[in-house]
Tab-separated table of C-alpha atoms in Angstrom:
chain	number	residue	atom	x	y	z
A	377	MET	CA	-51.828	60.251	-50.682
A	378	THR	CA	-48.400	59.426	-51.171
A	379	ILE	CA	-46.328	58.090	-48.409
A	380	PRO	CA	-42.673	59.072	-48.062
A	381	VAL	CA	-40.295	56.308	-47.933
A	382	ASP	CA	-36.715	56.331	-46.319
A	383	PRO	CA	-34.156	55.807	-49.181
A	384	GLN	CA	-31.899	53.936	-46.589
A	385	ALA	CA	-34.889	51.466	-45.874
A	386	THR	CA	-35.134	50.171	-49.500
A	387	GLU	CA	-31.196	50.376	-50.053
A	388	HIS	CA	-29.526	46.856	-50.096
A	389	PRO	CA	-26.076	46.406	-48.439
A	390	HIS	CA	-23.252	45.902	-50.825
A	391	PRO	CA	-22.320	42.153	-51.094
A	392	SER	CA	-19.053	42.922	-49.376
A	393	GLU	CA	-20.978	44.044	-46.343
A	394	ARG	CA	-23.082	41.326	-45.990
A	395	GLU	CA	-22.112	38.921	-43.458
A	396	PRO	CA	-20.875	35.011	-44.490
A	397	LEU	CA	-22.910	32.433	-44.421
A	398	PRO	CA	-21.819	29.681	-42.146
A	399	ARG	CA	-20.429	26.791	-44.034
A	400	ARG	CA	-19.088	23.527	-42.811
A	401	ASP	CA	-15.914	22.066	-43.252
A	402	PRO	CA	-16.393	18.268	-43.742
A	403	ARG	CA	-12.862	17.509	-43.538
A	404	LEU	CA	-12.163	19.627	-40.233
A	405	GLU	CA	-15.428	17.419	-38.570
A	406	GLN	CA	-13.684	14.314	-39.548
A	407	GLN	CA	-10.606	15.301	-38.002
A	408	ALA	CA	-12.283	15.912	-34.922
A	409	ARG	CA	-14.007	12.990	-34.927
A	410	ASN	CA	-10.922	10.914	-35.591
A	411	ARG	CA	-8.986	10.669	-31.922
A	412	LEU	CA	-6.006	9.182	-33.651
A	413	HIS	CA	-5.589	11.895	-36.375
A	414	PRO	CA	-2.515	14.166	-36.002
A	415	GLU	CA	-4.586	17.446	-36.334
A	416	HIS	CA	-7.788	16.043	-34.124
A	417	LEU	CA	-6.574	18.483	-31.256
A	418	SER	CA	-6.307	21.400	-33.323
A	419	ALA	CA	-9.651	20.446	-35.224
A	420	LEU	CA	-11.536	20.434	-31.658
A	421	GLN	CA	-9.747	23.728	-30.987
A	422	ALA	CA	-11.231	25.328	-34.326
A	423	LEU	CA	-14.488	23.681	-33.736
A	424	GLY	CA	-14.635	25.118	-30.307
A	425	ARG	CA	-15.162	21.689	-28.922
A	426	GLY	CA	-11.969	21.441	-26.906
A	427	ALA	CA	-8.720	22.780	-25.529
A	428	ALA	CA	-5.139	22.351	-27.060
A	429	THR	CA	-4.271	19.802	-24.429
A	430	PRO	CA	-4.724	16.370	-25.097
A	431	GLN	CA	-7.594	14.596	-23.327
A	432	GLU	CA	-6.174	11.529	-21.120
A	433	ARG	CA	-9.580	9.633	-20.478
A	434	TRP	CA	-13.045	9.645	-21.734
A	435	MET	CA	-16.085	7.839	-21.401
A	436	GLY	CA	-16.775	5.526	-24.583
A	437	PRO	CA	-20.413	4.984	-26.111
A	438	LYS	CA	-20.626	1.612	-24.222
A	439	GLY	CA	-20.031	3.228	-21.005
A	440	VAL	CA	-16.475	2.217	-20.531
A	441	MET	CA	-13.629	4.098	-19.535
A	442	ARG	CA	-11.194	4.888	-22.641
A	443	ARG	CA	-7.351	5.934	-22.388
A	444	ASN	CA	-5.568	7.933	-24.919
A	445	PRO	CA	-2.580	5.789	-25.637
A	446	HIS	CA	-0.577	9.082	-26.893
A	447	VAL	CA	-0.775	10.761	-23.610
A	448	GLY	CA	2.092	9.890	-20.978
A	449	HIS	CA	4.653	8.916	-23.318
A	450	PHE	CA	8.280	10.262	-23.946
A	451	ILE	CA	11.501	9.974	-25.953
A	452	ALA	CA	14.005	7.670	-24.595
A	453	ALA	CA	18.086	7.777	-24.927
A	454	ASN	CA	17.940	6.105	-28.167
A	455	GLY	CA	15.281	8.321	-29.769
A	456	ARG	CA	12.464	5.741	-29.306
A	457	LYS	CA	9.086	6.781	-28.056
A	458	ARG	CA	8.062	4.921	-24.701
A	459	ILE	CA	4.853	4.617	-23.183
A	460	ASP	CA	4.331	4.798	-19.533
A	461	ARG	CA	2.545	1.389	-18.453
A	462	SER	CA	3.281	1.622	-14.781
A	463	GLY	CA	1.023	4.444	-13.951
A	464	ARG	CA	3.954	6.833	-13.198
A	465	SER	CA	5.674	9.425	-15.265
A	466	GLY	CA	9.456	9.675	-14.844
A	467	PRO	CA	12.196	11.846	-16.038
A	468	VAL	CA	13.192	12.298	-19.505
A	469	ALA	CA	16.199	10.866	-20.493
A	470	ALA	CA	19.030	13.269	-20.906
A	471	GLY	CA	19.572	14.783	-24.049
A	472	ALA	CA	16.072	13.998	-24.921
A	473	GLY	CA	14.878	17.475	-25.317
A	474	GLN	CA	11.419	16.978	-24.247
A	475	ALA	CA	9.691	17.854	-21.194
A	476	ALA	CA	8.723	15.322	-18.614
A	477	VAL	CA	5.290	14.565	-17.816
A	478	VAL	CA	4.555	15.172	-14.087
A	479	ALA	CA	1.565	13.700	-12.342
A	480	LYS	CA	0.065	16.182	-9.780
A	481	ALA	CA	-0.604	14.775	-6.408
A	482	ARG	CA	-4.469	14.555	-5.488
A	483	VAL	CA	-5.427	16.756	-2.546
A	484	LEU	CA	-8.088	14.583	-0.908
A	485	PRO	CA	-10.858	16.237	1.005
A	486	LEU	CA	-10.643	16.401	4.896
A	487	VAL	CA	-13.302	14.601	6.989
A	488	GLU	CA	-13.674	15.432	10.509
A	489	ILE	CA	-15.955	13.884	12.814
A	490	ALA	CA	-16.332	16.013	16.341
A	491	SER	CA	-19.033	14.190	18.393
A	492	PRO	CA	-19.084	10.443	17.120
A	493	ALA	CA	-22.140	8.529	18.366
A	494	PHE	CA	-19.632	5.238	18.659
A	495	LEU	CA	-16.416	3.732	18.185
A	496	ILE	CA	-15.236	1.207	16.077
A	497	ALA	CA	-11.297	0.070	17.174
A	498	VAL	CA	-9.304	-1.139	14.793
A	499	VAL	CA	-5.599	-2.564	15.782
A	500	PRO	CA	-3.472	-2.656	12.593
A	501	ASP	CA	-0.708	-4.842	12.506
A	502	MET	CA	1.698	-2.358	11.561
A	503	THR	CA	4.671	-4.416	10.140
A	504	GLY	CA	7.653	-2.756	10.078
A	505	GLY	CA	5.875	0.452	11.450
A	506	ARG	CA	3.787	0.928	8.180
A	507	LEU	CA	0.517	0.020	7.238
A	508	SER	CA	-0.013	-2.967	4.783
A	509	SER	CA	-2.582	-3.696	2.466
A	510	HIS	CA	-4.275	-6.210	4.738
A	511	ASP	CA	-4.339	-3.229	7.748
A	512	ARG	CA	-6.133	-0.928	5.060
A	513	ASP	CA	-8.815	-3.285	4.101
A	514	VAL	CA	-9.491	-3.814	7.774
A	515	LEU	CA	-9.787	-0.123	8.243
A	516	GLY	CA	-11.955	0.208	5.079
A	517	LEU	CA	-14.458	-2.424	6.616
A	518	ALA	CA	-14.524	-0.166	9.888
A	519	ARG	CA	-15.221	2.557	7.833
A	520	GLN	CA	-17.967	1.345	6.237
A	521	ILE	CA	-19.557	0.366	9.495
A	522	ALA	CA	-19.048	3.790	11.131
A	523	ASP	CA	-20.529	5.670	7.881
A	524	ALA	CA	-23.691	3.281	7.631
A	525	ASP	CA	-26.271	5.327	9.561
A	526	PRO	CA	-25.618	9.063	8.938
A	527	ALA	CA	-28.268	9.508	12.065
A	528	HIS	CA	-25.639	7.825	14.135
A	529	GLN	CA	-22.301	8.793	12.790
A	530	GLY	CA	-19.416	6.713	14.239
A	531	ALA	CA	-15.764	6.905	14.296
A	532	VAL	CA	-12.872	4.950	13.717
A	533	LEU	CA	-10.095	4.794	16.316
A	534	ALA	CA	-6.802	3.347	15.423
A	535	VAL	CA	-4.400	1.598	18.174
A	536	THR	CA	-0.794	1.464	17.108
A	537	PHE	CA	2.155	0.088	19.395
A	538	GLY	CA	6.026	0.434	18.933
A	539	THR	CA	8.220	2.424	16.357
A	540	LEU	CA	6.593	3.761	13.274
A	541	ARG	CA	7.982	4.553	10.106
A	542	GLU	CA	7.107	8.293	9.004
A	543	GLU	CA	5.113	8.434	5.957
A	544	GLY	CA	2.708	11.307	5.176
A	545	ASP	CA	2.376	14.771	6.546
A	546	ALA	CA	3.228	15.970	9.910
A	547	ALA	CA	-0.665	15.391	11.361
A	548	ASP	CA	-0.645	11.766	10.097
A	549	SER	CA	2.759	10.456	10.111
A	550	VAL	CA	1.793	6.932	9.040
A	551	GLY	CA	-1.466	7.646	6.931
A	552	LEU	CA	-3.750	6.340	9.022
A	553	GLY	CA	-6.046	9.320	8.437
A	554	ALA	CA	-5.941	8.668	4.694
A	555	ALA	CA	-6.550	5.092	5.589
A	556	GLY	CA	-9.900	6.189	7.324
A	557	ALA	CA	-8.963	6.554	11.043
A	558	ASP	CA	-10.653	9.429	12.847
A	559	ARG	CA	-8.957	9.008	16.269
A	560	TRP	CA	-5.615	7.796	16.798
A	561	LEU	CA	-4.299	6.234	19.961
A	562	HIS	CA	-0.293	5.379	19.835
A	563	PHE	CA	1.651	3.492	22.347
A	564	ALA	CA	5.633	4.454	21.523
A	565	ASP	CA	7.228	2.825	24.652
A	566	SER	CA	10.230	0.689	23.980
A	567	VAL	CA	8.518	-2.551	25.447
A	568	HIS	CA	6.101	-2.424	22.774
A	569	ASP	CA	8.985	-2.920	19.930
A	570	GLY	CA	9.286	-6.535	20.383
A	571	TYR	CA	6.851	-9.423	21.458
A	572	ALA	CA	5.066	-7.986	24.343
A	573	PRO	CA	1.626	-9.307	24.238
A	574	LEU	CA	0.665	-8.759	27.775
A	575	ALA	CA	1.663	-5.322	27.872
A	576	GLN	CA	-0.168	-4.562	24.561
A	577	LEU	CA	-3.312	-6.588	26.227
A	578	ALA	CA	-3.384	-4.349	29.369
A	579	GLU	CA	-3.354	-1.422	27.168
A	580	LEU	CA	-6.422	-2.806	24.913
A	581	GLU	CA	-8.331	-4.142	28.024
A	582	ALA	CA	-7.868	-0.377	29.626
A	583	ILE	CA	-9.239	1.182	26.085
A	584	ASP	CA	-12.218	-1.611	26.368
A	585	THR	CA	-13.108	-0.246	29.777
A	586	ARG	CA	-12.802	3.689	29.386
A	587	LEU	CA	-13.922	4.065	25.921
A	588	ALA	CA	-16.173	1.092	25.269
A	589	PRO	CA	-16.022	0.799	21.640
A	590	ARG	CA	-18.891	-1.087	19.868
A	591	LEU	CA	-16.673	-3.489	17.733
A	592	TRP	CA	-12.988	-4.098	17.980
A	593	LEU	CA	-11.334	-5.287	14.242
A	594	LEU	CA	-8.018	-6.763	13.690
A	595	PRO	CA	-6.268	-8.429	10.842
A	596	GLU	CA	-6.375	-12.333	11.169
A	597	SER	CA	-2.668	-12.488	10.626
A	598	ARG	CA	0.423	-14.304	11.866
A	599	THR	CA	2.285	-10.933	12.815
A	600	GLY	CA	0.373	-10.391	15.951
A	601	GLY	CA	-3.351	-9.426	14.952
A	602	GLY	CA	-4.794	-12.720	15.446
A	603	GLU	CA	-3.074	-13.465	18.486
A	604	ARG	CA	-4.211	-10.243	19.894
A	605	GLY	CA	-7.722	-10.539	19.161
A	606	ARG	CA	-8.009	-13.874	20.773
A	607	ARG	CA	-6.058	-12.915	24.213
A	608	LEU	CA	-8.364	-9.753	23.911
A	609	GLY	CA	-11.567	-12.269	23.867
A	610	ALA	CA	-10.293	-14.351	26.338
A	611	ARG	CA	-9.982	-11.578	28.924
A	612	LEU	CA	-12.993	-9.971	28.023
A	613	LEU	CA	-14.901	-13.101	28.340
A	614	CYS	CA	-13.353	-13.870	31.843
A	615	THR	CA	-15.135	-10.353	32.879
A	616	GLY	CA	-18.663	-11.529	31.528
A	617	ASP	CA	-18.835	-10.095	28.155
A	618	ALA	CA	-20.567	-12.907	26.279
A	619	LEU	CA	-20.234	-10.863	22.985
A	620	ALA	CA	-16.339	-10.918	22.999
A	621	ARG	CA	-15.879	-14.121	21.386
A	622	PRO	CA	-14.034	-13.640	18.772
A	623	SER	CA	-14.845	-14.362	15.016
A	624	GLY	CA	-11.919	-15.616	13.105
A	625	ASN	CA	-11.244	-15.351	9.408
A	626	VAL	CA	-14.167	-12.932	8.734
A	627	TYR	CA	-14.578	-11.658	5.224
A	628	GLN	CA	-18.087	-10.395	5.011
A	629	LEU	CA	-20.784	-8.749	7.085
A	630	GLU	CA	-24.619	-9.676	6.177
A	631	GLY	CA	-27.416	-7.646	7.335
A	632	GLU	CA	-27.761	-4.014	7.669
A	633	LEU	CA	-24.846	-2.226	9.101
A	634	ALA	CA	-26.731	0.594	10.364
A	635	ALA	CA	-27.751	-1.541	12.945
A	636	ILE	CA	-24.349	-1.602	14.516
A	637	GLY	CA	-24.793	2.012	14.962
A	638	ARG	CA	-28.086	1.687	16.661
A	639	GLY	CA	-26.535	-0.995	19.073
A	640	GLU	CA	-28.674	-3.730	17.710
A	641	LEU	CA	-25.797	-6.254	16.779
A	642	ALA	CA	-28.282	-9.213	16.678
A	643	GLU	CA	-29.456	-7.915	13.349
A	644	VAL	CA	-25.904	-8.437	11.666
A	645	ASN	CA	-24.319	-11.828	10.695
A	646	VAL	CA	-20.747	-12.279	9.814
A	647	THR	CA	-19.342	-15.039	7.648
A	648	GLY	CA	-16.164	-16.474	7.869
A	649	ARG	CA	-13.648	-19.241	6.563
A	650	SER	CA	-13.711	-22.627	8.562
A	651	GLY	CA	-12.565	-26.371	7.661
A	652	ASN	CA	-9.040	-24.902	6.733
A	653	GLY	CA	-10.628	-22.385	4.126
A	654	GLN	CA	-12.657	-24.766	2.391
A	655	GLN	CA	-15.851	-24.000	4.206
A	656	ASP	CA	-17.779	-20.780	4.947
A	657	LEU	CA	-19.222	-20.261	8.523
A	658	THR	CA	-22.148	-17.885	9.388
A	659	ARG	CA	-22.977	-16.843	12.869
A	660	ALA	CA	-24.019	-14.181	15.027
A	661	LEU	CA	-22.137	-10.934	15.179
A	662	THR	CA	-19.674	-10.588	17.961
A	663	ARG	CA	-17.454	-7.733	19.301
A	664	ILE	CA	-14.103	-9.014	18.228
A	665	LEU	CA	-13.807	-9.524	14.432
A	666	LEU	CA	-10.264	-10.789	12.636
A	667	CYS	CA	-10.685	-10.114	9.497
A	668	GLU	CA	-9.355	-11.542	6.287
A	669	ALA	CA	-7.684	-9.828	3.677
A	670	GLU	CA	-9.890	-8.002	1.056
A	671	CYS	CA	-12.643	-8.001	3.572
A	672	ALA	CA	-13.538	-4.552	2.094
A	673	GLU	CA	-12.103	-2.018	-0.229
A	674	PRO	CA	-9.676	0.537	1.057
A	675	VAL	CA	-10.351	4.092	1.713
A	676	GLU	CA	-9.243	6.382	-1.046
A	677	ASP	CA	-11.377	9.406	-2.099
A	678	VAL	CA	-11.210	11.050	1.394
A	679	ARG	CA	-8.827	11.779	3.964
A	680	HIS	CA	-9.818	11.780	7.794
A	681	ALA	CA	-8.633	13.504	10.576
A	682	ALA	CA	-6.837	10.684	12.768
A	683	LEU	CA	-6.703	13.000	15.613
A	684	PRO	CA	-4.321	11.935	18.531
A	685	LEU	CA	-6.066	11.186	21.824
A	686	GLU	CA	-4.176	11.698	25.183
A	687	TRP	CA	-3.966	8.608	27.132
A	688	GLU	CA	-2.221	7.422	30.195
A	689	ALA	CA	-0.152	3.795	29.486
A	690	ALA	CA	-1.950	1.237	31.702
A	691	SER	CA	1.164	-1.081	31.359
A	692	THR	CA	3.215	1.804	32.955
A	693	ALA	CA	0.736	2.573	35.838
A	694	HIS	CA	0.403	-1.117	36.662
A	695	ALA	CA	2.964	-3.601	36.696
A	696	VAL	CA	2.639	-6.086	34.241
A	697	PRO	CA	3.904	-9.719	35.160
A	698	ASP	CA	7.016	-10.498	33.340
A	699	VAL	CA	6.422	-14.075	32.240
A	700	ILE	CA	7.214	-13.409	28.622
A	701	GLU	CA	10.520	-12.886	27.350
A	702	ASP	CA	11.527	-11.855	23.910
A	703	LEU	CA	14.506	-13.688	22.571
A	704	GLY	CA	14.493	-11.375	19.371
A	705	PRO	CA	13.839	-13.107	15.867
A	706	VAL	CA	14.992	-16.054	14.537
A	707	ALA	CA	17.572	-16.212	11.588
A	708	VAL	CA	15.755	-17.556	8.642
A	709	ASP	CA	17.585	-18.789	5.456
A	710	PRO	CA	16.163	-16.249	2.652
A	711	SER	CA	16.038	-18.965	-0.129
A	712	ALA	CA	13.619	-20.579	2.056
A	713	ILE	CA	10.956	-17.813	2.206
A	714	ALA	CA	8.318	-17.707	-0.238
A	715	LEU	CA	8.278	-15.214	-2.984
A	716	GLY	CA	4.723	-14.071	-1.563
A	717	GLU	CA	5.837	-13.395	2.048
A	718	ALA	CA	9.133	-11.960	1.310
A	719	GLU	CA	9.869	-8.578	2.594
A	720	PHE	CA	13.470	-7.999	0.585
A	721	ILE	CA	13.757	-9.545	-2.746
A	722	LEU	CA	16.523	-9.186	-5.460
A	723	SER	CA	15.303	-10.065	-8.992
A	724	ALA	CA	17.447	-10.883	-11.736
A	725	GLY	CA	16.499	-10.637	-15.523
A	726	ASN	CA	18.132	-10.828	-18.900
A	727	GLY	CA	20.712	-8.099	-18.044
A	728	ILE	CA	22.279	-10.747	-15.481
A	729	ARG	CA	25.534	-12.148	-17.073
A	730	ASP	CA	27.470	-13.166	-13.893
A	731	TRP	CA	24.944	-15.458	-12.159
A	732	ASP	CA	27.333	-16.586	-9.368
A	733	GLY	CA	27.869	-13.112	-8.572
A	734	PHE	CA	24.283	-12.668	-8.365
A	735	HIS	CA	23.704	-15.503	-5.847
A	736	ARG	CA	26.747	-14.219	-3.856
A	737	ALA	CA	25.333	-10.776	-3.761
A	738	ALA	CA	21.641	-12.137	-2.785
A	739	SER	CA	23.380	-14.122	0.215
A	740	LEU	CA	25.486	-11.178	1.422
A	741	LEU	CA	22.300	-9.152	1.284
A	742	GLY	CA	20.000	-11.349	3.097
A	743	ALA	CA	17.581	-10.994	0.065
A	744	THR	CA	14.993	-13.489	-1.287
A	745	GLU	CA	16.164	-14.325	-4.841
A	746	GLY	CA	13.408	-13.470	-7.782
A	747	ALA	CA	13.575	-13.622	-11.531
A	748	SER	CA	11.738	-12.441	-14.573
A	749	ARG	CA	10.189	-14.901	-16.958
A	750	VAL	CA	13.063	-14.538	-19.515
A	751	ALA	CA	15.601	-15.723	-16.506
A	752	VAL	CA	13.075	-18.527	-15.829
A	753	ASP	CA	12.647	-19.789	-19.229
A	754	ASP	CA	16.311	-19.719	-20.084
A	755	GLY	CA	16.885	-22.023	-17.506
A	756	PHE	CA	18.842	-19.922	-14.678
A	757	MET	CA	16.317	-19.491	-12.260
A	758	PRO	CA	13.370	-22.024	-11.234
A	759	ARG	CA	10.028	-21.715	-12.226
A	760	ALA	CA	8.818	-21.026	-8.200
A	761	ARG	CA	11.070	-17.761	-8.258
A	762	GLN	CA	9.469	-16.103	-11.316
A	763	VAL	CA	7.650	-12.780	-10.622
A	764	GLY	CA	4.917	-11.342	-12.265
A	765	ALA	CA	1.467	-11.697	-13.174
A	766	THR	CA	2.194	-15.030	-14.887
A	767	GLY	CA	4.262	-15.896	-11.851
A	768	THR	CA	3.981	-14.700	-8.411
A	769	TRP	CA	2.541	-11.297	-7.074
A	770	VAL	CA	5.263	-10.259	-4.237
A	771	THR	CA	4.353	-7.520	-1.700
A	772	ALA	CA	7.852	-6.775	-0.484
A	773	ARG	CA	9.103	-3.914	1.237
A	774	VAL	CA	12.233	-3.507	-0.926
A	775	TYR	CA	12.181	-5.107	-4.341
A	776	VAL	CA	15.589	-4.693	-6.258
A	777	ALA	CA	15.328	-5.412	-10.018
A	778	VAL	CA	18.706	-6.181	-11.837
A	779	GLY	CA	18.892	-6.217	-15.517
A	780	ILE	CA	14.848	-6.077	-15.849
A	781	SER	CA	13.383	-3.849	-18.558
A	782	GLY	CA	10.115	-3.855	-17.072
A	783	ALA	CA	7.549	-5.802	-19.040
A	784	ILE	CA	3.676	-4.818	-18.176
A	785	GLN	CA	3.460	-8.430	-16.815
A	786	HIS	CA	6.203	-7.802	-14.347
A	787	LEU	CA	5.223	-4.653	-13.348
A	788	GLN	CA	1.723	-6.041	-12.448
A	789	GLY	CA	3.277	-8.272	-10.147
A	790	ILE	CA	5.237	-5.630	-8.181
A	791	GLN	CA	2.583	-3.117	-8.245
A	792	ARG	CA	2.226	-3.656	-4.378
A	793	CYS	CA	5.693	-3.207	-3.241
A	794	ASP	CA	6.874	-0.460	-1.248
A	795	LYS	CA	10.047	0.573	-2.409
A	796	VAL	CA	11.448	-0.172	-5.937
A	797	VAL	CA	15.337	0.018	-6.963
A	798	ALA	CA	16.121	-0.695	-10.577
A	799	ILE	CA	19.758	-1.382	-11.571
A	800	ASN	CA	19.765	-1.350	-15.585
A	801	LEU	CA	21.907	-0.051	-18.209
A	802	ASP	CA	19.081	1.639	-20.096
A	803	GLY	CA	17.869	4.630	-18.500
A	804	GLY	CA	14.626	4.517	-20.483
A	805	CYS	CA	12.957	1.460	-19.825
A	806	ASP	CA	9.909	0.993	-17.818
A	807	MET	CA	11.452	-0.508	-14.667
A	808	VAL	CA	13.698	2.380	-14.217
A	809	LYS	CA	10.493	4.719	-14.565
A	810	ARG	CA	8.569	2.600	-12.175
A	811	ALA	CA	11.615	2.583	-9.820
A	812	ASP	CA	11.821	4.787	-6.619
A	813	LEU	CA	15.931	4.519	-7.171
A	814	SER	CA	17.538	3.974	-10.326
A	815	VAL	CA	20.973	3.032	-10.755
A	816	ILE	CA	22.201	3.249	-14.454
A	817	GLY	CA	25.370	1.124	-15.213
A	818	ASP	CA	26.472	-2.624	-15.760
A	819	ALA	CA	24.384	-4.644	-13.263
A	820	GLY	CA	27.353	-7.255	-12.982
A	821	ALA	CA	29.747	-4.325	-11.825
A	822	ILE	CA	27.264	-2.722	-9.439
A	823	LEU	CA	26.670	-6.014	-7.913
A	824	ALA	CA	30.574	-6.702	-7.449
A	825	SER	CA	31.336	-3.483	-6.137
A	826	LEU	CA	28.299	-3.631	-3.750
A	827	CYS	CA	29.634	-7.127	-2.444
A	828	GLN	CA	33.115	-5.672	-2.228
A	829	GLN	CA	31.613	-2.947	0.326
A	830	LEU	CA	29.459	-5.230	2.422
A	831	GLU	CA	32.666	-7.808	2.869
A	832	ALA	CA	34.812	-4.682	3.967
A	833	GLU	CA	32.118	-3.274	6.501
A	834	ARG	CA	31.682	-6.925	8.096
A	835	GLY	CA	35.332	-7.246	8.025
A	836	ALA	CA	35.995	-4.285	9.996
A	837	GLY	CA	33.112	-5.042	12.367
A	838	GLY	CA	34.811	-8.360	12.917
A	839	ASP	CA	37.977	-6.760	13.770
A	840	ALA	CA	36.651	-4.507	16.015
A	841	GLN	CA	34.586	-7.309	17.767
A	842	ALA	CA	37.952	-9.315	17.917
A	843	ALA	CA	39.760	-6.623	19.538
A	844	GLY	CA	37.067	-6.231	21.970
A	845	GLY	CA	37.184	-9.856	23.067
A	846	ALA	CA	40.777	-9.624	23.213
A	847	SER	CA	40.136	-6.390	25.742
A	848	ALA	CA	37.716	-8.263	27.754
A	849	ALA	CA	40.242	-11.311	28.332
A	850	ARG	CA	42.935	-8.808	29.339
A	851	HIS	CA	40.653	-6.933	31.675
A	852	PRO	CA	38.226	-9.797	32.940
A	853	ALA	CA	36.896	-7.645	36.147
A	854	ARG	CA	35.545	-5.003	33.726
A	855	HIS	CA	33.921	-7.338	31.132
A	856	PRO	CA	32.306	-9.947	33.319
A	857	PRO	CA	31.182	-12.939	31.521
A	858	ARG	CA	27.180	-13.131	30.690
A	859	LEU	CA	25.669	-15.388	32.618
A	860	PRO	CA	22.582	-17.539	30.862
A	861	PRO	CA	19.092	-16.974	32.386
A	862	THR	CA	18.127	-18.783	35.927
A	863	ARG	CA	14.819	-20.008	34.021
A	864	PRO	CA	15.672	-23.029	31.850
A	865	GLU	CA	12.753	-22.569	29.633
A	866	LEU	CA	14.048	-19.200	28.465
A	867	ALA	CA	17.630	-20.419	27.536
A	868	PRO	CA	17.079	-22.215	23.990
A	869	ALA	CA	20.017	-23.059	21.768
A	870	THR	CA	18.463	-21.599	18.644
A	871	GLY	CA	17.373	-18.016	20.111
A	872	GLU	CA	13.585	-19.078	19.424
A	873	ARG	CA	10.906	-17.658	21.343
A	874	ARG	CA	9.075	-19.455	24.070
A	875	ARG	CA	6.040	-18.925	25.866
A	876	THR	CA	4.757	-19.833	29.491
């Protein structure tokens, strides 16, 4: 029996119609493995392993995050490639012809706690109307306590006083939500702008009575937190609260933090500095903690709601006895302030040629003088005025860098400054990229012009004040002399504070 065979089934395809065998390209694979090869990205794209855009960070074989040094650079005005070491991406110099690398703003997830089981009250210092790094550390510790037990979820209540600086969105003008606050009580009365410890104590006592926070956390600082916490502890101790004794210089909590949410404060101990910072003292947890800087990591990954609460001020509802009068701040020589504590620093670098003009500008501006390492090594400034990783790490609100190119060590030393102003001839230097405001030009000429404008304004103000004094002399009835206070303890010659 003969079986018919399909001729198409036995027919072999033409060699030109066959599918090509997959072949490896060793040269292309080698380029894909070498991240420094100029054709690395195109090789990855050809092999289907990546996109045409460069990868900025990746995990190394030993678990260490590696960074691509070829990402984030730009071409400066002199045609040389510059790498952004400051963590920011600035505009490209004019005429470079290359697009700038613009960093995208992070959108943090919002966390809202509707019905918290308990409250952790935090009173940040808000020096200058803004959160400091110390305040953020204290809020971070409060956040750890509130989130320790998911079954008893707590909320962080932030209490602020006085005029605040707007930073952030409309719902959270000072960044309290990004720092970890769920509720917000703000007392904006003018009485809280100055030194008003009794009025603020009345508000804190009313909050403790009506809201009953589980703990009070305040920064251990000289700008208000330490005094507020000790005054509150003394007041609550007088009312019979045995756990209200303040724990000072706290930097660590030992034990199960979830016990605080359950109300078992005896299960947690607190460790703080004692003996002028030379010894550690561990004691039982109390309701008032005066926390040191770096007591906890600040909140960075999420943003909380910071819902404002409606509140009737106790200082306005009940008269507070006026036994303390604020005579205003005391004038201090800026040159006597340590760099680590200065809030306004005028720093000089290798670009300064007229040092007399620099000292004159610092005196007129009322700024503390600083310097780069080059200026110190050349003998123009003392070693105590050196700013940077090899000198002093500064946390000024305003840092003006004059003639400083921005070495990596110097940029590390100013990374916690709020606002940086750069005056430099090189529009593509690292300091200009790091700065919030840049002035491109000769440093000596800019400082001289600034001094002239300051002297002209102060001269005009002095002339107006002299004219006002002459008018008062011609019309004594309309301008009576200012009488000294009746209480002698409130009339010091130097204008310093006196407490009774």
